[in-house]
Tab-separated table of C-alpha atoms in Angstrom:
chain	number	residue	atom	x	y	z
Y	1	MET	CA	-1.713	-8.612	8.507
Y	2	LEU	CA	0.141	-9.952	5.466
Y	3	ASN	CA	2.677	-7.885	3.541
Y	4	VAL	CA	2.025	-7.991	-0.202
Y	5	LEU	CA	3.894	-7.143	-3.388
Y	6	ILE	CA	2.096	-6.634	-6.686
Y	7	VAL	CA	4.096	-6.906	-9.897
Y	8	GLY	CA	2.455	-5.628	-13.082
Y	9	ALA	CA	0.250	-3.122	-11.305
Y	10	SER	CA	0.038	-0.730	-14.249
Y	11	GLY	CA	-2.101	-3.058	-16.375
Y	12	TYR	CA	-5.889	-3.251	-16.288
Y	13	ALA	CA	-6.093	-6.431	-14.206
Y	14	GLY	CA	-3.168	-5.286	-12.075
Y	15	ALA	CA	-4.961	-2.048	-11.250
Y	16	GLU	CA	-8.071	-3.918	-10.134
Y	17	LEU	CA	-5.846	-6.136	-7.999
Y	18	VAL	CA	-4.259	-3.109	-6.327
Y	19	ASN	CA	-7.725	-1.727	-5.608
Y	20	TYR	CA	-8.913	-4.959	-3.978
Y	21	MET	CA	-5.787	-5.449	-1.888
Y	22	HIS	CA	-5.632	-1.806	-0.849
Y	23	ARG	CA	-8.996	-2.138	0.889
Y	24	HIS	CA	-8.331	-5.639	2.244
Y	25	ARG	CA	-8.512	-5.696	6.039
Y	26	PHE	CA	-5.762	-8.280	6.402
Y	27	ALA	CA	-3.281	-7.151	3.758
Y	28	ASN	CA	-0.757	-4.366	3.465
Y	29	ILE	CA	0.626	-3.479	0.038
Y	30	LYS	CA	4.328	-2.845	0.590
Y	31	LYS	CA	5.162	-1.898	-2.990
Y	32	ILE	CA	3.849	-2.028	-6.545
Y	33	PHE	CA	6.154	-2.828	-9.430
Y	34	VAL	CA	6.340	-2.544	-13.189
Y	35	SER	CA	8.919	-3.846	-15.642
Y	36	LYS	CA	12.330	-2.207	-15.865
Y	37	ASN	CA	11.426	-0.735	-19.281
Y	38	SER	CA	8.028	0.634	-18.281
Y	39	LEU	CA	7.239	4.284	-18.915
Y	40	ASP	CA	5.286	4.306	-15.637
Y	41	ILE	CA	8.309	3.959	-13.337
Y	42	GLY	CA	8.196	6.713	-10.746
Y	43	LYS	CA	4.599	7.692	-11.441
Y	44	MET	CA	1.880	7.599	-8.835
Y	45	PHE	CA	-0.662	4.819	-9.260
Y	46	SER	CA	-3.495	7.367	-9.547
Y	47	ASP	CA	-1.619	9.267	-12.271
Y	48	VAL	CA	-1.921	6.190	-14.455
Y	49	HIS	CA	-5.339	4.998	-13.237
Y	50	HIS	CA	-7.228	8.220	-12.687
Y	51	GLN	CA	-10.296	6.589	-11.143
Y	52	PHE	CA	-8.255	6.048	-7.980
Y	53	THR	CA	-7.304	9.711	-7.492
Y	54	ASP	CA	-7.226	10.627	-3.771
Y	55	MET	CA	-7.848	6.953	-2.956
Y	56	ILE	CA	-4.629	5.017	-3.474
Y	57	HIS	CA	-1.270	6.668	-2.802
Y	58	LEU	CA	1.342	4.274	-4.130
Y	59	ARG	CA	4.215	4.847	-6.540
Y	60	PHE	CA	5.331	2.478	-9.281
Y	61	GLU	CA	8.840	1.114	-8.882
Y	62	SER	CA	11.014	-0.865	-11.261
Y	63	ILE	CA	11.178	-4.563	-10.473
Y	64	SER	CA	14.903	-4.402	-11.249
Y	65	ASP	CA	15.363	-2.257	-8.110
Y	66	PHE	CA	13.754	-4.815	-5.826
Y	67	ASN	CA	15.780	-6.650	-3.215
Y	68	LEU	CA	13.666	-9.256	-1.463
Y	69	VAL	CA	16.245	-9.721	1.297
Y	70	ASP	CA	15.462	-6.250	2.582
Y	71	GLN	CA	11.719	-6.799	2.592
Y	72	ASP	CA	9.333	-8.548	4.958
Y	73	ILE	CA	7.104	-10.022	2.261
Y	74	ASN	CA	4.532	-12.787	2.696
Y	75	VAL	CA	2.660	-12.763	-0.608
Y	76	VAL	CA	3.421	-11.835	-4.210
Y	77	PHE	CA	0.864	-11.273	-6.961
Y	78	LEU	CA	2.170	-11.470	-10.509
Y	79	ALA	CA	-0.044	-9.685	-13.037
Y	80	THR	CA	2.629	-10.128	-15.664
Y	81	ASP	CA	3.231	-11.698	-19.065
Y	82	HIS	CA	3.764	-15.464	-18.990
Y	83	ASN	CA	7.452	-15.099	-19.904
Y	84	VAL	CA	8.019	-12.791	-16.945
Y	85	SER	CA	6.088	-14.963	-14.491
Y	86	HIS	CA	7.912	-18.070	-15.725
Y	87	ASP	CA	11.203	-16.618	-14.490
Y	88	MET	CA	9.950	-14.782	-11.386
Y	89	VAL	CA	7.933	-17.563	-9.745
Y	90	PRO	CA	10.977	-19.712	-8.793
Y	91	PHE	CA	12.715	-16.682	-7.270
Y	92	PHE	CA	9.787	-15.687	-5.084
Y	93	LEU	CA	9.039	-19.267	-4.036
Y	94	SER	CA	12.671	-19.799	-3.017
Y	95	SER	CA	12.380	-16.633	-0.900
Y	96	GLY	CA	9.499	-18.136	1.077
Y	97	CYS	CA	6.652	-16.168	-0.491
Y	98	ILE	CA	3.218	-17.487	-1.384
Y	99	VAL	CA	2.709	-16.634	-5.054
Y	100	PHE	CA	-0.500	-15.930	-6.964
Y	101	ASP	CA	0.281	-15.836	-10.671
Y	102	LEU	CA	-2.295	-14.335	-13.039
Y	103	SER	CA	-0.343	-15.362	-16.136
Y	104	ALA	CA	-0.518	-18.673	-17.982
Y	105	ALA	CA	3.017	-19.729	-17.052
Y	106	TYR	CA	2.006	-22.432	-14.564
Y	107	ARG	CA	-1.579	-23.279	-15.526
Y	108	VAL	CA	-1.189	-26.516	-17.483
Y	109	ARG	CA	0.852	-29.631	-16.747
Y	110	ASP	CA	1.745	-30.524	-20.327
Y	111	CYS	CA	4.971	-28.685	-21.151
Y	112	LYS	CA	4.363	-29.181	-24.863
Y	113	ILE	CA	1.459	-26.728	-24.599
Y	114	TYR	CA	3.923	-23.958	-23.768
Y	115	THR	CA	6.001	-24.751	-26.806
Y	116	ASP	CA	3.023	-25.014	-29.163
Y	117	TYR	CA	0.791	-22.207	-27.840
Y	118	TYR	CA	3.085	-19.814	-25.963
Y	119	ARG	CA	6.297	-20.223	-27.963
Y	120	PHE	CA	8.654	-20.816	-25.069
Y	121	ILE	CA	10.232	-23.840	-23.421
Y	122	HIS	CA	9.146	-24.375	-19.825
Y	123	LYS	CA	12.225	-24.785	-17.639
Y	124	TYR	CA	10.612	-25.480	-14.271
Y	125	LYS	CA	8.742	-28.763	-14.562
Y	126	LYS	CA	8.951	-29.583	-10.857
Y	127	ILE	CA	7.354	-26.273	-9.907
Y	128	LEU	CA	4.760	-26.756	-12.633
Y	129	GLU	CA	3.827	-30.119	-11.144
Y	130	LYS	CA	3.217	-28.521	-7.729
Y	131	SER	CA	1.278	-25.527	-9.018
Y	132	VAL	CA	-2.371	-25.399	-7.922
Y	133	TYR	CA	-4.886	-24.316	-10.534
Y	134	GLY	CA	-6.880	-21.540	-8.904
Y	135	LEU	CA	-10.414	-22.186	-10.125
Y	136	ALA	CA	-11.643	-21.009	-6.756
Y	137	GLU	CA	-15.030	-22.723	-6.560
Y	138	TRP	CA	-13.546	-26.104	-7.459
Y	139	LYS	CA	-10.062	-26.138	-5.938
Y	140	GLU	CA	-10.638	-24.876	-2.402
Y	141	LYS	CA	-8.879	-27.760	-0.611
Y	142	GLU	CA	-5.824	-27.562	-2.844
Y	143	ILE	CA	-5.624	-23.760	-2.643
Y	144	LYS	CA	-5.554	-23.869	1.163
Y	145	LYS	CA	-2.219	-25.724	1.049
Y	146	ALA	CA	-0.647	-24.107	-2.005
Y	147	SER	CA	2.610	-22.205	-2.295
Y	148	LEU	CA	1.869	-21.311	-5.920
Y	149	VAL	CA	-1.645	-20.634	-7.176
Y	150	SER	CA	-2.004	-20.225	-10.927
Y	151	VAL	CA	-5.108	-18.127	-11.549
Y	152	PRO	CA	-7.103	-19.416	-14.563
Y	153	GLY	CA	-7.519	-17.484	-17.785
Y	154	CYS	CA	-10.582	-15.286	-18.197
Y	155	TYR	CA	-12.224	-17.362	-20.933
Y	156	ALA	CA	-11.259	-20.591	-19.172
Y	157	THR	CA	-12.878	-19.438	-15.935
Y	158	CYS	CA	-16.182	-18.560	-17.563
Y	159	VAL	CA	-16.355	-21.771	-19.589
Y	160	GLN	CA	-15.393	-24.126	-16.788
Y	161	LEU	CA	-17.731	-22.614	-14.218
Y	162	ALA	CA	-20.588	-23.070	-16.670
Y	163	LEU	CA	-19.744	-26.595	-17.822
Y	164	ARG	CA	-18.077	-28.357	-14.943
Y	165	PRO	CA	-21.192	-29.157	-12.873
Y	166	LEU	CA	-22.707	-30.947	-15.902
Y	167	VAL	CA	-19.446	-32.753	-16.602
Y	168	GLU	CA	-19.174	-33.869	-12.981
Y	169	GLU	CA	-22.725	-35.217	-13.010
Y	170	LYS	CA	-22.112	-36.921	-16.373
Y	171	ILE	CA	-25.297	-35.681	-18.012
Y	172	LEU	CA	-23.709	-34.579	-21.296
Y	173	CYS	CA	-23.944	-36.848	-24.324
Y	174	SER	CA	-20.402	-38.110	-24.890
Y	175	GLN	CA	-20.892	-38.316	-28.660
Y	176	ASN	CA	-21.321	-34.541	-29.013
Y	177	ILE	CA	-18.547	-32.050	-28.305
Y	178	PRO	CA	-19.572	-28.802	-26.547
Y	179	ILE	CA	-19.406	-25.823	-28.894
Y	180	ILE	CA	-18.285	-22.671	-27.096
Y	181	ASN	CA	-18.737	-19.184	-28.524
Y	182	ALA	CA	-17.230	-16.505	-26.294
Y	183	ILE	CA	-17.006	-12.754	-26.800
Y	184	SER	CA	-14.564	-10.597	-24.858
Y	185	GLY	CA	-14.131	-6.869	-24.533
Y	186	VAL	CA	-10.918	-5.269	-25.754
Y	187	SER	CA	-9.419	-4.919	-22.262
Y	188	GLY	CA	-8.584	-8.612	-22.500
Y	189	ALA	CA	-5.779	-7.665	-24.893
Y	190	GLY	CA	-4.093	-5.562	-22.223
Y	191	ARG	CA	-3.391	-1.869	-21.712
Y	192	LYS	CA	-0.615	-1.520	-24.267
Y	193	SER	CA	-1.814	0.338	-27.343
Y	194	ASN	CA	-2.294	-1.871	-30.381
Y	195	ILE	CA	-4.138	-1.428	-33.663
Y	196	THR	CA	-6.022	-4.689	-33.104
Y	197	ASN	CA	-7.675	-3.415	-29.911
Y	198	SER	CA	-8.378	0.116	-31.085
Y	199	PHE	CA	-12.075	0.932	-30.891
Y	200	CYS	CA	-11.789	2.439	-34.359
Y	201	GLN	CA	-10.745	-0.963	-35.694
Y	202	VAL	CA	-12.689	-3.457	-33.586
Y	203	SER	CA	-16.004	-4.704	-34.907
Y	204	LEU	CA	-17.260	-8.120	-33.800
Y	205	GLN	CA	-14.980	-10.793	-35.096
Y	206	PRO	CA	-13.827	-14.334	-34.287
Y	207	TYR	CA	-10.125	-14.977	-33.914
Y	208	ASN	CA	-7.702	-17.837	-33.201
Y	209	ILE	CA	-10.289	-20.533	-33.901
Y	210	PHE	CA	-8.844	-23.905	-32.785
Y	211	THR	CA	-5.588	-22.171	-31.794
Y	212	HIS	CA	-6.493	-19.925	-28.863
Y	213	ARG	CA	-4.256	-20.425	-25.837
Y	214	HIS	CA	-7.166	-21.078	-23.492
Y	215	THR	CA	-8.326	-24.080	-25.531
Y	216	PRO	CA	-5.798	-26.579	-24.112
Y	217	GLU	CA	-6.247	-25.063	-20.656
Y	218	ILE	CA	-9.994	-25.667	-20.814
Y	219	ILE	CA	-9.589	-29.195	-22.167
Y	220	GLU	CA	-6.963	-30.223	-19.617
Y	221	HIS	CA	-8.860	-28.991	-16.577
Y	222	LEU	CA	-12.370	-29.817	-17.772
Y	223	GLY	CA	-11.352	-33.271	-18.921
Y	224	ILE	CA	-13.405	-33.347	-22.108
Y	225	PRO	CA	-12.829	-32.159	-25.683
Y	226	VAL	CA	-14.408	-28.851	-26.685
Y	227	ILE	CA	-14.534	-26.551	-29.685
Y	228	PHE	CA	-13.708	-23.033	-28.533
Y	229	ILE	CA	-14.435	-20.020	-30.738
Y	230	PRO	CA	-13.347	-16.701	-29.182
Y	231	HIS	CA	-14.540	-13.334	-30.483
Y	232	LEU	CA	-13.439	-9.768	-29.905
Y	233	GLY	CA	-16.250	-7.285	-29.326
Y	234	ALA	CA	-16.327	-3.503	-29.489
Y	235	PHE	CA	-16.783	-2.965	-25.773
Y	236	TYR	CA	-14.340	-2.325	-22.951
Y	237	ARG	CA	-14.722	-5.141	-20.452
Y	238	GLY	CA	-16.608	-8.363	-19.868
Y	239	ILE	CA	-17.020	-11.808	-21.395
Y	240	ILE	CA	-20.218	-13.501	-22.482
Y	241	THR	CA	-20.183	-17.149	-23.455
Y	242	THR	CA	-22.819	-19.352	-25.087
Y	243	ILE	CA	-22.155	-23.083	-24.875
Y	244	THR	CA	-24.189	-25.560	-26.907
Y	245	CYS	CA	-24.243	-29.188	-25.707
Y	246	LYS	CA	-26.376	-32.252	-26.132
Y	247	LEU	CA	-27.764	-33.838	-22.982
Y	248	LYS	CA	-28.396	-37.460	-22.277
Y	249	ASP	CA	-32.002	-38.597	-22.622
Y	250	ASN	CA	-34.642	-37.590	-20.084
Y	251	ILE	CA	-32.704	-34.689	-18.546
Y	252	GLN	CA	-35.170	-31.965	-17.595
Y	253	GLU	CA	-34.734	-28.288	-16.837
Y	254	VAL	CA	-35.305	-28.877	-13.123
Y	255	ASP	CA	-32.540	-31.482	-13.124
Y	256	VAL	CA	-30.051	-28.971	-14.467
Y	257	TYR	CA	-31.134	-26.310	-11.962
Y	258	ASN	CA	-30.672	-28.812	-9.158
Y	259	ILE	CA	-27.179	-29.681	-10.391
Y	260	PHE	CA	-26.095	-26.052	-10.492
Y	261	TYR	CA	-27.654	-25.505	-7.065
Y	262	LYS	CA	-25.859	-28.555	-5.668
Y	263	PHE	CA	-22.437	-27.274	-6.648
Y	264	TYR	CA	-22.884	-23.521	-6.234
Y	265	LYS	CA	-25.407	-23.013	-3.417
Y	266	ASN	CA	-22.654	-21.901	-1.027
Y	267	LYS	CA	-20.495	-20.131	-3.603
Y	268	PRO	CA	-21.030	-16.379	-3.163
Y	269	LEU	CA	-19.500	-15.295	-6.480
Y	270	ILE	CA	-21.661	-17.554	-8.660
Y	271	ARG	CA	-25.188	-16.431	-9.536
Y	272	ILE	CA	-27.584	-18.835	-11.231
Y	273	TYR	CA	-30.338	-17.200	-13.295
Y	274	LYS	CA	-33.812	-18.699	-13.586
Y	275	LYS	CA	-35.994	-16.069	-15.256
Y	276	PHE	CA	-33.398	-14.296	-17.375
Y	277	LEU	CA	-30.143	-14.960	-19.176
Y	278	PRO	CA	-26.908	-13.214	-18.187
Y	279	SER	CA	-25.511	-10.269	-20.098
Y	280	ILE	CA	-22.403	-8.113	-20.054
Y	281	LYS	CA	-24.386	-5.461	-18.181
Y	282	THR	CA	-25.074	-7.815	-15.263
Y	283	VAL	CA	-21.382	-8.446	-14.593
Y	284	GLU	CA	-19.530	-5.325	-15.713
Y	285	LYS	CA	-17.383	-4.080	-12.794
Y	286	MET	CA	-18.818	-6.878	-10.650
Y	287	PRO	CA	-16.920	-9.926	-9.289
Y	288	PHE	CA	-19.531	-12.543	-10.241
Y	289	CYS	CA	-19.882	-15.259	-12.826
Y	290	ASP	CA	-23.540	-15.315	-13.871
Y	291	ILE	CA	-24.951	-18.506	-15.371
Y	292	GLY	CA	-28.254	-19.248	-17.087
Y	293	PHE	CA	-29.469	-21.815	-19.601
Y	294	THR	CA	-32.286	-22.964	-21.829
Y	295	ILE	CA	-33.147	-26.489	-23.019
Y	296	LYS	CA	-34.946	-27.827	-26.075
Y	297	ASP	CA	-35.000	-31.319	-27.607
Y	298	ASN	CA	-32.129	-32.659	-25.504
Y	299	TYR	CA	-29.963	-29.668	-26.360
Y	300	ILE	CA	-28.859	-27.159	-23.767
Y	301	VAL	CA	-27.486	-23.692	-24.390
Y	302	ILE	CA	-25.672	-22.360	-21.353
Y	303	VAL	CA	-25.042	-18.628	-21.126
Y	304	ALA	CA	-22.317	-17.449	-18.762
Y	305	ALA	CA	-20.951	-13.963	-18.223
Y	306	GLU	CA	-18.181	-12.407	-16.154
Y	307	ASP	CA	-16.026	-9.314	-16.017
Y	308	ASN	CA	-12.762	-10.501	-17.560
Y	309	LEU	CA	-10.725	-8.155	-15.339
Y	310	LEU	CA	-12.463	-9.240	-12.137
Y	311	LYS	CA	-13.844	-12.782	-11.895
Y	312	GLY	CA	-11.654	-13.536	-14.906
Y	313	ALA	CA	-8.528	-12.154	-13.205
Y	314	ALA	CA	-8.203	-9.894	-10.132
Y	315	ALA	CA	-11.304	-10.913	-8.163
Y	316	GLN	CA	-10.504	-14.595	-8.567
Y	317	ALA	CA	-6.889	-13.984	-7.518
Y	318	VAL	CA	-8.063	-12.261	-4.335
Y	319	GLN	CA	-10.671	-14.972	-3.800
Y	320	CYS	CA	-7.842	-17.540	-3.917
Y	321	PHE	CA	-5.810	-15.365	-1.525
Y	322	ASN	CA	-8.711	-15.329	0.930
Y	323	ILE	CA	-9.174	-19.089	0.690
Y	324	ARG	CA	-5.443	-19.734	1.109
Y	325	PHE	CA	-5.181	-17.742	4.327
Y	326	GLY	CA	-8.573	-18.540	5.829
Y	327	PHE	CA	-10.135	-15.112	5.410
Y	328	PRO	CA	-13.803	-14.641	4.455
Y	329	GLU	CA	-13.965	-15.644	0.799
Y	330	THR	CA	-15.363	-12.313	-0.373
Y	331	GLU	CA	-13.184	-10.092	1.841
Y	332	SER	CA	-12.514	-6.833	-0.060
Y	333	ILE	CA	-14.321	-8.255	-3.136
Y	334	LEU	CA	-17.911	-7.534	-2.030
């Protein structure tokens, strides 16, 4: 039984993380924390997230009141802003904890990315170099030995799971850059009220073309250039991605199926579609990434979908936790 802290438990992804870990057979949530300025300090978890009424009896505490010396803590989950995680990760690592960080603070090696895309200077280059990128289906060996697992971004997870098998098998035409159109629900913007994620304001609109923070993350870890066009949709949760690529000559539909099967046949949270294409409905409140595709004239359109709060955040974090400690990979997730 591992003792766990969860910081940032009042947010949407944080709440899903609390739910997963609360029902985990090999984990015990010692405390849940929010920032020192949060209005949720002192409230019960179920008073903020009503769907867990009479299920989860935990109270939010201020992280400023926490003294690690007095705690027997094995694992810390950080469902926090990148600025907060940037400063907290060194503290928890130095205290002997295994850390799973859901922010972007330790996802990419190039420190310049943090200056250009996140507007802060990364101060912990040595820790950054040792961070393991937690794309669970592709980094199992590294995760098993990690002290710090940086859980990928929601868009980056969906895109990489769809593209990486084809990149690994080198069947994409190198002269054509994959074009990625991805649509996310408004929960991706977080729980804090904002005019940009109000359902009265949201239509269906692209944003941050060429400048979205997940673009360099995708490029660094996928190893190829891409054009990433994110959209905000007027729905609560989920991501659906369509990726257009050109294949090398003589690549058939069966070849692509076989490639996906080769890499994902033993991966329980990846579902490959043959007769249909994925949709938001197939993944909403589910921990899967669903992948389908269609081919015509050497062009392939891959469709991938996931719940941004689950496979794009909390479910993948718990999946990494299970891999790290040798538990069944889907423990508490399925």
